[in-house]
Structures are given as structure tokens and as C-alpha cells.
């Protein structure tokens, strides 16, 4: 099982969750962050600090954001398990689901 980052993170990316993760498994793409499902230890530390409530335990993901499970998993299809986000910096891509979104959270 894993935690998942859903739509509310897109174009927000304040990285509050990154500081809480004991295993450094929250990776940054261009428009969203993504949790590496094999590295996540399900500790739950990231979930309450997200200011936009974007983080959910896999089983608690709201139906309308069910696809974000796949988005988090598939983001790592070519990356595998890098073993730590800090050394990766911003990864120059997003999952196609997120790439296709219009600008989010513009405050309008
Ligand atoms: S649940 Fe824990 S291990 Fe998983 S991403 Fe959140 S802080 Fe990291
Ligand atoms: S705390 Fe929430 S909004 Fe901020 S980077 Fe993490 S998932 Fe995205």
C-alpha cells in the first residue's frame, strides 16, 4: 500500500510534505509531487501537513481522483526506485494525466 498525491497539489507544490517524509520518497515533477509507491512506508506523516489536502492513503482516495493512484505509480515507470528524492531535484516531466490539465489553483 502507499499514500498518493492527488489533483490539489498540481501547480501548488509548496513541498510541505517533503520535509515530513522519513524516507524521502516524495519526488517533484514540473507541476506536481509524486509518492514512490515502493519506497513509501505508509507512516502517514505527510498527509496532515498538506495545506490543500492533496495526500490520501491509497484506500481513502476520493473516487473522482482514483486515477491519481495510477499517476503516482506510472510516474516511476522509467525512474524505478531512485532511493531518495533530494538528490533528484525537480524531475523534468509530469504524468500525462497532469500534463493535460489546464493551469490549476490560479486563485481565480
Ligand atoms: S506516508 Fe510517510 S513514507 Fe509515505 S510519502 Fe508520506 S511521509 Fe513519506
Ligand atoms: S504538501 Fe500538498 S500541496 Fe504541498 S507539495 Fe505536498 S502534496 Fe503538494
mmCIF file of C-alpha atoms and ligand atoms in Angstrom, residues 3 20-23 25-26 35 40-46, ligand 1:
data_model
loop_
_atom_site.group_PDB
_atom_site.id
_atom_site.type_symbol
_atom_site.label_atom_id
_atom_site.label_comp_id
_atom_site.label_asym_id
_atom_site.label_seq_id
_atom_site.Cartn_x
_atom_site.Cartn_y
_atom_site.Cartn_z
ATOM 1 C CA UNK A 3 -0.010 7.156 0.012
ATOM 2 C CA UNK A 20 7.957 15.325 6.855
ATOM 3 C CA UNK A 21 8.790 12.182 4.906
ATOM 4 C CA UNK A 22 11.230 9.979 6.863
ATOM 5 C CA UNK A 23 12.264 8.026 3.771
ATOM 6 C CA UNK A 25 10.108 9.217 -1.182
ATOM 7 C CA UNK A 26 8.141 12.282 -2.351
ATOM 8 C CA UNK A 35 4.966 9.459 -3.985
ATOM 9 C CA UNK A 40 6.564 4.822 0.899
ATOM 10 C CA UNK A 41 6.369 3.171 4.334
ATOM 11 C CA UNK A 42 2.763 4.263 4.957
ATOM 12 C CA UNK A 43 3.710 6.296 8.016
ATOM 13 C CA UNK A 44 1.119 8.976 7.274
ATOM 14 C CA UNK A 45 3.362 11.853 8.361
ATOM 15 C CA UNK A 46 2.886 13.766 5.109
HETATM 16 S S1 LIG B 1 3.220 8.164 4.157
HETATM 17 FE FE1 LIG B 1 5.210 8.502 5.149
HETATM 18 S S2 LIG B 1 6.642 7.404 3.859
HETATM 19 FE FE2 LIG B 1 4.800 7.647 2.652
HETATM 20 S S3 LIG B 1 5.105 9.519 1.489
HETATM 21 FE FE3 LIG B 1 4.047 10.078 3.361
HETATM 22 S S4 LIG B 1 5.649 10.673 4.806
HETATM 23 FE FE4 LIG B 1 6.618 9.513 3.131
#
